[in-house]
XYZ file of C-alpha atoms in Angstrom:
530
model
C 0.000 0.000 0.000
C 1.076 3.588 -0.688
C -0.168 6.401 1.554
C 0.208 9.986 0.324
C -0.253 12.652 2.994
C -0.487 16.436 2.540
C 1.649 16.327 -0.596
C 2.654 19.545 -2.321
C 5.007 20.311 -5.192
C 6.245 23.720 -6.275
C 8.220 24.599 -9.375
C 9.714 28.072 -9.655
C 7.414 29.493 -7.010
C 4.198 28.144 -8.556
C 2.358 25.140 -7.143
C 1.858 22.190 -9.471
C -0.440 20.567 -6.908
C -1.124 20.755 -3.165
C -3.034 19.134 -0.281
C -2.859 15.691 -1.879
C -4.094 12.891 0.397
C -4.506 9.476 -1.244
C -4.216 5.744 -0.561
C -3.269 3.167 -3.201
C -4.121 -0.388 -2.130
C -3.475 -3.931 -3.338
C -5.665 -5.480 -5.996
C -6.440 -2.154 -7.673
C -5.222 -0.397 -10.810
C -5.105 3.397 -10.734
C -5.083 5.391 -13.978
C -3.502 8.838 -13.673
C -4.970 11.383 -16.083
C -4.568 15.093 -16.697
C -3.674 17.603 -19.385
C -0.126 17.803 -20.748
C 1.955 19.618 -18.139
C -0.457 18.857 -15.289
C 2.186 16.710 -13.573
C 1.267 13.074 -14.269
C 4.809 11.778 -14.825
C 6.088 14.090 -12.080
C 3.625 12.569 -9.617
C 4.837 9.073 -10.580
C 8.431 10.172 -9.949
C 7.459 11.371 -6.470
C 5.728 8.057 -5.714
C 8.818 6.135 -6.874
C 11.135 8.247 -4.714
C 12.989 9.640 -7.722
C 11.791 13.184 -6.974
C 11.274 14.923 -3.637
C 8.067 16.813 -2.931
C 8.040 20.338 -1.512
C 5.945 19.160 1.417
C 4.176 16.039 2.624
C 5.054 12.352 2.711
C 4.774 9.193 0.638
C 4.750 6.061 2.816
C 5.092 2.542 1.437
C 4.368 -0.566 3.463
C 7.467 -2.247 4.913
C 9.205 -4.978 2.831
C 7.294 -3.902 -0.285
C 9.077 -4.075 -3.623
C 8.218 -1.378 -6.138
C 8.992 -1.717 -9.835
C 9.074 1.182 -12.314
C 8.910 1.134 -16.118
C 12.186 2.675 -17.292
C 12.041 5.341 -20.006
C 15.685 5.285 -21.187
C 15.758 2.849 -24.118
C 19.569 2.924 -24.279
C 20.335 2.289 -20.600
C 20.778 -1.477 -21.056
C 22.424 -1.600 -24.493
C 25.406 -3.581 -23.173
C 23.260 -6.347 -21.643
C 21.386 -9.182 -23.288
C 17.602 -9.244 -23.295
C 16.988 -11.905 -20.615
C 19.524 -10.329 -18.284
C 17.833 -6.926 -18.710
C 14.480 -8.385 -17.685
C 15.924 -10.125 -14.608
C 17.426 -6.781 -13.540
C 13.844 -5.826 -12.725
C 14.396 -7.604 -9.406
C 17.532 -5.759 -8.320
C 18.225 -7.939 -5.273
C 17.914 -11.190 -7.242
C 20.230 -9.872 -9.954
C 22.746 -8.753 -7.325
C 22.716 -12.245 -5.752
C 23.266 -13.859 -9.160
C 26.301 -11.659 -9.758
C 27.716 -12.282 -6.285
C 27.298 -16.037 -6.765
C 29.071 -15.928 -10.122
C 31.956 -13.956 -8.609
C 32.296 -16.387 -5.702
C 32.208 -19.549 -7.793
C 34.742 -18.141 -10.230
C 37.360 -17.632 -7.481
C 40.374 -19.914 -7.705
C 41.026 -19.776 -3.942
C 37.490 -20.618 -2.769
C 37.652 -20.486 1.070
C 35.421 -21.864 3.847
C 34.197 -18.317 4.411
C 33.291 -18.109 0.729
C 31.406 -21.382 1.101
C 29.337 -20.005 3.982
C 28.618 -16.854 2.020
C 27.611 -18.897 -1.033
C 25.248 -20.984 1.094
C 23.547 -17.820 2.375
C 23.226 -16.507 -1.156
C 21.831 -19.807 -2.425
C 19.160 -19.740 0.287
C 18.070 -16.219 -0.558
C 18.320 -17.043 -4.272
C 15.841 -19.906 -3.807
C 13.490 -17.718 -1.723
C 13.381 -15.206 -4.600
C 12.541 -17.976 -7.112
C 15.934 -17.588 -8.687
C 15.894 -21.040 -10.249
C 12.814 -20.040 -12.257
C 14.104 -16.530 -13.112
C 15.087 -17.190 -16.732
C 11.904 -19.169 -17.419
C 9.742 -16.437 -15.850
C 11.546 -13.739 -17.811
C 11.177 -15.697 -21.049
C 7.444 -16.145 -20.398
C 6.965 -12.397 -19.990
C 8.924 -11.710 -23.164
C 6.931 -14.280 -25.123
C 3.678 -12.689 -23.986
C 4.879 -9.318 -25.265
C 5.959 -10.746 -28.611
C 9.729 -11.089 -28.015
C 10.521 -14.582 -29.268
C 13.354 -16.862 -28.135
C 15.460 -15.836 -31.137
C 15.789 -12.336 -29.615
C 16.117 -13.209 -25.934
C 19.885 -13.817 -25.933
C 20.727 -10.875 -28.172
C 22.217 -7.617 -26.922
C 19.696 -4.852 -26.256
C 21.536 -2.504 -28.616
C 20.677 -4.754 -31.567
C 16.894 -4.541 -30.954
C 14.448 -2.179 -32.620
C 13.175 0.624 -30.387
C 9.695 -0.942 -30.297
C 11.194 -4.217 -29.030
C 13.297 -2.396 -26.430
C 10.073 -0.905 -25.050
C 8.652 -4.411 -24.663
C 11.785 -5.646 -22.867
C 11.682 -2.736 -20.418
C 8.010 -3.445 -19.791
C 8.838 -7.114 -19.087
C 11.542 -5.867 -16.705
C 8.992 -3.786 -14.777
C 6.644 -6.780 -14.440
C 9.321 -9.326 -13.543
C 9.731 -10.983 -10.161
C 6.284 -10.441 -8.660
C 6.661 -6.860 -7.377
C 3.972 -5.646 -4.990
C 3.711 -2.214 -6.641
C 4.164 -1.402 -10.336
C 4.427 2.132 -11.742
C 3.931 2.370 -15.510
C 4.320 5.553 -17.564
C 2.720 5.121 -21.035
C 3.203 1.312 -21.143
C 1.224 0.811 -24.378
C 3.398 3.137 -26.494
C 4.789 1.215 -29.501
C 2.931 -1.973 -28.510
C 0.928 -3.916 -31.093
C -2.634 -5.067 -30.444
C -1.611 -8.564 -29.286
C 0.934 -7.178 -26.820
C -1.591 -4.703 -25.420
C -4.158 -7.494 -24.981
C -1.566 -9.610 -23.176
C -0.634 -6.692 -20.897
C -4.300 -6.031 -20.106
C -4.804 -9.673 -19.102
C -1.621 -9.627 -16.992
C -2.671 -6.498 -15.090
C -6.223 -7.755 -14.568
C -4.791 -10.808 -12.780
C -2.082 -8.855 -10.918
C -2.634 -9.083 -7.120
C -0.631 -5.991 -6.176
C -0.987 -2.261 -6.804
C -0.707 -0.833 -10.325
C -0.424 2.910 -10.997
C -0.393 3.828 -14.680
C -0.215 6.947 -16.839
C -1.714 6.365 -20.281
C -3.382 8.170 -23.185
C -4.975 4.904 -24.340
C -8.653 5.191 -23.381
C -9.484 1.542 -24.148
C -6.559 0.407 -21.987
C -7.666 2.656 -19.098
C -11.227 1.383 -19.413
C -10.112 -2.249 -19.407
C -7.630 -2.316 -16.511
C -8.456 0.569 -14.180
C -10.506 0.257 -11.007
C -9.851 3.919 -10.099
C -9.027 7.158 -11.910
C -6.654 9.693 -10.347
C -7.364 13.083 -11.905
C -4.746 15.856 -11.813
C -6.512 19.145 -12.465
C -7.251 22.497 -10.836
C -3.904 22.114 -8.997
C -5.397 19.183 -7.082
C -5.148 15.403 -7.326
C -8.402 13.564 -6.694
C -9.262 9.885 -6.854
C -12.499 8.465 -8.289
C -13.802 4.890 -8.317
C -14.360 3.428 -11.785
C -12.652 3.359 -15.168
C -11.974 6.254 -17.565
C -15.381 6.317 -19.289
C -17.138 6.303 -15.916
C -14.964 9.211 -14.755
C -15.494 11.116 -18.026
C -19.279 10.825 -17.959
C -19.469 11.481 -14.221
C -17.285 14.573 -14.465
C -19.455 15.983 -17.265
C -22.579 15.398 -15.195
C -21.006 16.996 -12.111
C -19.895 20.053 -14.077
C -23.385 20.453 -15.541
C -24.918 20.098 -12.074
C -22.544 22.775 -10.774
C -23.438 25.061 -13.687
C -27.147 24.453 -13.072
C -26.722 25.200 -9.365
C -24.802 28.382 -10.122
C -27.517 29.506 -12.543
C -30.218 28.725 -9.967
C -28.348 30.709 -7.307
C -27.786 33.621 -9.684
C -31.490 33.729 -10.577
C -32.451 33.587 -6.892
C -30.029 36.390 -6.029
C -31.418 38.574 -8.831
C -34.946 37.916 -7.578
C -34.016 38.826 -3.997
C -32.055 41.895 -5.056
C -35.039 43.078 -7.049
C -37.266 42.612 -3.996
C -34.849 44.593 -1.795
C -34.650 47.447 -4.288
C -38.434 47.643 -4.552
C -39.336 47.373 -0.874
C -36.386 48.549 1.202
C -37.898 52.057 1.313
C -41.295 50.647 2.297
C -41.556 50.423 6.099
C -44.135 47.651 5.985
C -41.792 45.542 3.844
C -38.467 46.541 5.444
C -38.245 43.475 7.699
C -38.759 41.179 4.713
C -36.127 43.114 2.771
C -33.647 42.720 5.641
C -34.260 38.967 5.867
C -33.785 38.620 2.120
C -30.527 40.586 2.274
C -29.240 38.085 4.852
C -30.370 35.231 2.594
C -28.416 36.715 -0.316
C -25.286 36.767 1.837
C -25.640 33.016 2.403
C -26.038 32.274 -1.289
C -22.712 31.935 -3.096
C -22.216 31.518 -6.801
C -19.199 29.227 -6.898
C -17.006 29.839 -9.870
C -16.372 26.804 -11.999
C -12.740 25.805 -11.441
C -10.459 26.965 -14.244
C -9.575 23.528 -15.561
C -6.146 23.008 -17.106
C -7.822 20.851 -19.765
C -8.184 22.442 -23.181
C -9.871 20.821 -26.161
C -8.789 21.941 -29.634
C -11.438 22.325 -32.318
C -10.998 19.589 -34.917
C -13.573 19.601 -37.690
C -13.235 18.640 -41.347
C -15.604 19.927 -44.020
C -15.381 18.794 -47.637
C -15.711 21.470 -50.327
C -17.573 19.017 -52.570
C -19.050 15.535 -52.404
C -17.297 12.481 -53.791
C -18.679 11.144 -57.059
C -19.290 7.539 -58.033
C -15.644 6.426 -58.007
C -13.395 6.917 -54.972
C -10.337 4.633 -55.105
C -9.200 1.468 -56.852
C -6.083 -0.341 -55.617
C -4.876 -3.009 -58.033
C -2.080 -5.506 -57.307
C 0.159 -3.250 -55.198
C 3.469 -4.770 -54.037
C 6.389 -3.067 -52.314
C 9.762 -4.251 -51.001
C 11.923 -2.019 -48.787
C 15.444 -2.947 -47.631
C 14.941 -6.488 -48.875
C 11.715 -7.016 -46.907
C 8.474 -7.453 -48.832
C 5.993 -5.253 -46.989
C 3.085 -5.292 -49.445
C 2.145 -8.351 -51.477
C -0.358 -8.042 -54.348
C -2.833 -5.798 -52.503
C -6.123 -4.994 -54.217
C -9.335 -3.370 -52.976
C -11.972 -0.829 -53.999
C -12.918 2.012 -51.666
C -16.469 3.361 -51.538
C -17.301 6.960 -50.762
C -18.917 6.051 -47.408
C -15.894 4.040 -46.226
C -13.878 4.880 -43.158
C -11.117 2.314 -43.439
C -8.660 1.415 -40.661
C -5.455 -0.092 -42.047
C -3.920 -2.446 -39.493
C -0.872 -4.696 -39.614
C 1.494 -6.498 -37.288
C 4.213 -4.795 -39.335
C 3.881 -1.051 -38.791
C 6.209 -0.355 -41.738
C 3.786 -2.133 -44.059
C 0.880 0.074 -42.977
C 2.959 3.235 -43.387
C 4.193 2.100 -46.823
C 0.568 1.583 -47.897
C -0.377 5.064 -46.680
C 2.556 6.658 -48.527
C 1.572 4.916 -51.761
C -2.049 6.041 -51.368
C -0.820 9.596 -50.747
C 1.354 9.241 -53.906
C 4.486 9.962 -51.900
C 5.926 6.538 -52.722
C 5.814 4.475 -55.903
C 4.834 0.788 -55.686
C 7.121 -1.852 -57.203
C 4.109 -3.422 -58.888
C 0.457 -2.537 -59.408
C -1.284 0.807 -59.476
C -3.780 3.018 -57.656
C -6.501 5.122 -59.269
C -8.280 7.945 -57.460
C -11.710 9.089 -58.661
C -11.726 12.376 -60.586
C -14.018 14.007 -57.994
C -11.750 13.176 -55.052
C -9.445 15.619 -53.301
C -7.060 14.241 -50.705
C -5.307 15.479 -47.582
C -2.506 13.429 -46.044
C -1.260 13.273 -42.456
C 2.143 11.502 -42.452
C 3.464 9.658 -39.413
C 6.743 11.548 -39.712
C 6.004 15.229 -40.298
C 9.471 16.649 -39.610
C 10.096 17.681 -43.225
C 7.315 20.263 -42.874
C 8.998 21.968 -39.905
C 12.687 21.239 -39.297
C 14.228 23.344 -42.080
C 11.532 26.006 -41.991
C 12.229 29.572 -40.781
C 8.566 30.627 -40.664
C 6.483 31.316 -37.579
C 3.105 29.596 -37.080
C 1.089 32.327 -38.788
C 3.389 32.398 -41.822
C 3.474 28.598 -41.964
C -0.306 28.247 -41.890
C -0.746 31.032 -44.464
C 0.857 28.726 -47.045
C -2.216 26.505 -46.911
C -4.979 29.100 -46.518
C -7.010 31.022 -49.099
C -7.460 33.751 -46.489
C -4.005 35.024 -45.502
C -5.201 37.809 -43.184
C -3.410 37.597 -39.833
C -6.647 38.019 -37.865
C -8.190 34.985 -39.589
C -5.081 32.844 -39.126
C -4.747 33.867 -35.474
C -8.391 32.928 -34.911
C -7.853 29.555 -36.533
C -4.709 28.896 -34.491
C -6.535 29.991 -31.339
C -9.093 27.232 -31.838
C -6.142 24.841 -32.097
C -4.855 26.074 -28.691
C -2.175 28.487 -29.965
C -2.972 31.698 -28.080
C -1.238 34.934 -27.089
C 2.228 35.155 -28.612
C 2.378 31.449 -29.456
C 1.459 31.992 -33.160
C 4.713 33.966 -33.490
C 6.854 30.996 -32.468
C 9.176 29.528 -35.125
C 7.676 26.224 -36.277
C 11.057 24.500 -36.035
C 10.886 24.637 -32.198
C 7.387 23.159 -31.848
C 6.783 20.085 -29.709
C 5.500 16.834 -31.197
C 1.932 17.563 -30.101
C 2.061 21.130 -31.459
C 3.260 19.862 -34.839
C 0.353 17.410 -34.951
C -2.103 20.255 -34.310
C -0.480 22.272 -37.111
C -0.770 19.363 -39.544
C -4.430 18.889 -38.615
C -4.988 22.632 -39.198
C -3.432 22.282 -42.646
C -5.815 19.417 -43.439
C -8.881 21.311 -42.203
C -8.062 24.294 -44.416
C -7.760 22.063 -47.495
C -11.475 21.158 -47.621
C -10.649 17.709 -49.002
C -13.260 14.971 -49.289
C -10.799 12.116 -48.613
C -8.570 12.075 -45.518
C -5.452 9.901 -45.256
C -4.001 9.771 -41.740
C -1.043 7.707 -40.526
C -0.994 7.548 -36.705
C -2.656 10.966 -36.142
C -2.892 10.602 -32.340
C 0.836 10.193 -31.693
C 2.128 12.885 -29.270
C -1.394 14.035 -28.321
C -2.970 14.222 -24.861
C -6.353 12.661 -24.053
C -8.217 15.898 -24.734
C -6.699 16.341 -28.203
C -7.200 12.643 -29.010
C -10.877 13.036 -28.094
C -11.151 16.104 -30.349
C -9.535 14.321 -33.314
C -11.686 11.252 -32.653
C -14.869 13.347 -32.718
C -13.754 15.287 -35.797
C -13.125 12.142 -37.831
C -16.328 10.490 -36.605
C -18.374 13.497 -37.762
C -16.608 13.906 -41.132
C -18.961 13.260 -44.083
C -16.261 12.227 -46.559
C -14.107 9.092 -46.894
C -11.174 8.188 -44.638
C -8.250 5.790 -44.522
C -6.203 5.822 -41.350
C -3.813 3.843 -39.155
C -3.759 3.886 -35.370
C -2.743 1.868 -32.314
C -5.633 3.356 -30.313
C -8.309 0.670 -29.916
C -11.129 3.070 -29.049
C -10.120 5.418 -31.875
C -10.431 2.613 -34.438
C -13.621 1.201 -32.895
C -15.489 4.515 -32.880
C -14.450 5.706 -36.379
C -13.908 2.763 -38.737
C -16.693 0.936 -40.562
C -14.214 -1.219 -42.491
C -11.008 -2.977 -41.431
C -8.213 -3.912 -43.846
C -5.395 -5.939 -42.308
C -2.153 -6.157 -44.264
C -0.611 -9.639 -43.982
C 2.422 -11.257 -45.656
C 0.011 -12.961 -48.092
C -2.050 -9.887 -49.007
C -4.978 -8.436 -47.055
C -7.970 -9.431 -44.939
C -10.843 -7.082 -45.771
C -13.941 -6.874 -43.540
C -16.872 -4.439 -43.550
C -17.335 -4.257 -39.779
C -16.246 -2.515 -36.591
C -12.874 -3.160 -35.005
C -14.313 -5.148 -32.093
C -16.265 -7.318 -34.516
C -13.103 -7.887 -36.521
C -11.116 -8.963 -33.452
C -13.927 -11.286 -32.374
C -13.966 -12.923 -35.822
C -10.212 -13.530 -35.632
C -10.447 -15.062 -32.159
C -13.248 -17.368 -33.301
C -10.983 -18.992 -35.907
């Protein structure tokens, strides 16, 4: 159990949060949510002991082992994969090293023998004899096969390193696990495995995530960082989201009711305070007004950008024909004889176990890459806008500020119009004057979405549009694409994003494609039934 008492954190004289009093208990999973910059990862660092608070205490039950998902993908480059996972139990790994050092001594003494016996006893208590098998099982569940488990970490892809570090955090039956964005770079199968693991986990899990489906599946509680406070609510993310909307509406309704009552009483006082026969009533009503308070709605740190796409014209009869597309990159065949016809009502999610294959397909559809074989044909009435997964070429070598950058894509180049547009995308004050080359990942995504909205296209092509976004921006993009009246093809790792937008799923496989006119959940159910 973790007990947080009167916690406060200040940065540069301003309080990030204060008066935090929480308890995290065994058998529960706590999802930490809040806007970017609210302090989610900072709060995790305080709980782990990596960062000191300004005031207050964090108490952890005695003899409790806490495990933390590491964020440095290069920290273990000199170690092999299995060894990196076993390092998740620091004491067990230390014993293994001490044993190896002892047994390798040429002058093994009686004292060394006694020490070795002690180590062997503790090694057995920590399930040391099963360590490699347990580590391998975790890796297998996350999609790291035996062929990779004895390789050096430096030789792994970044996405595989993430999986190894996640296995490290889960290894050795810790009582408390802290996970910061554990589903980043995970494929659907790995996420499903992690969800099942955490659902069966007997200890305490505290997780920061932007994956709404993941939060809904695993969380028993939501810890909301907002208004400079940290509050805990029972239930998963959707329950918190709906409840918070209801509570805010109730507060607004109460404020309106109080305001109306105050106006009514003030009117009475003004009319009758000079009337002696009514003066006592006026006095009593004045006292009643003093008791009524119109509580201001807290100034939430959450901000939702406006994301809305409107096509300048409707799509005609023909939308897209893909005929026999194949593509090999760096000796790996990513696309193999892919053919399909897109209808104008389609909102297609492209999925694949090989992320490169999905991105290659999107680039070919956007006509930014030529196929080795086959061809694509867009309908004459279509106009397309493309959101690439890697958007750096639009910003890195650009000396323009945000207003100048956006003006390139707008028919209306007046600064007032562009500032208004950027304001709806959460660029306010002097922010539109920032050079685009210094923008954060999330800011670049909002710029690219702005570019697409200005285009008025009737077909949207989006490759991983929610990368780098917070929950509020993901929700805005989700709603914008759901409401769009044109056609869409997109890729995403976000389960809820795919489920709520797509009406057709195309999975790219080594043998071609699997094409189903259905929702994402229905598609997954059909695969499991086979």
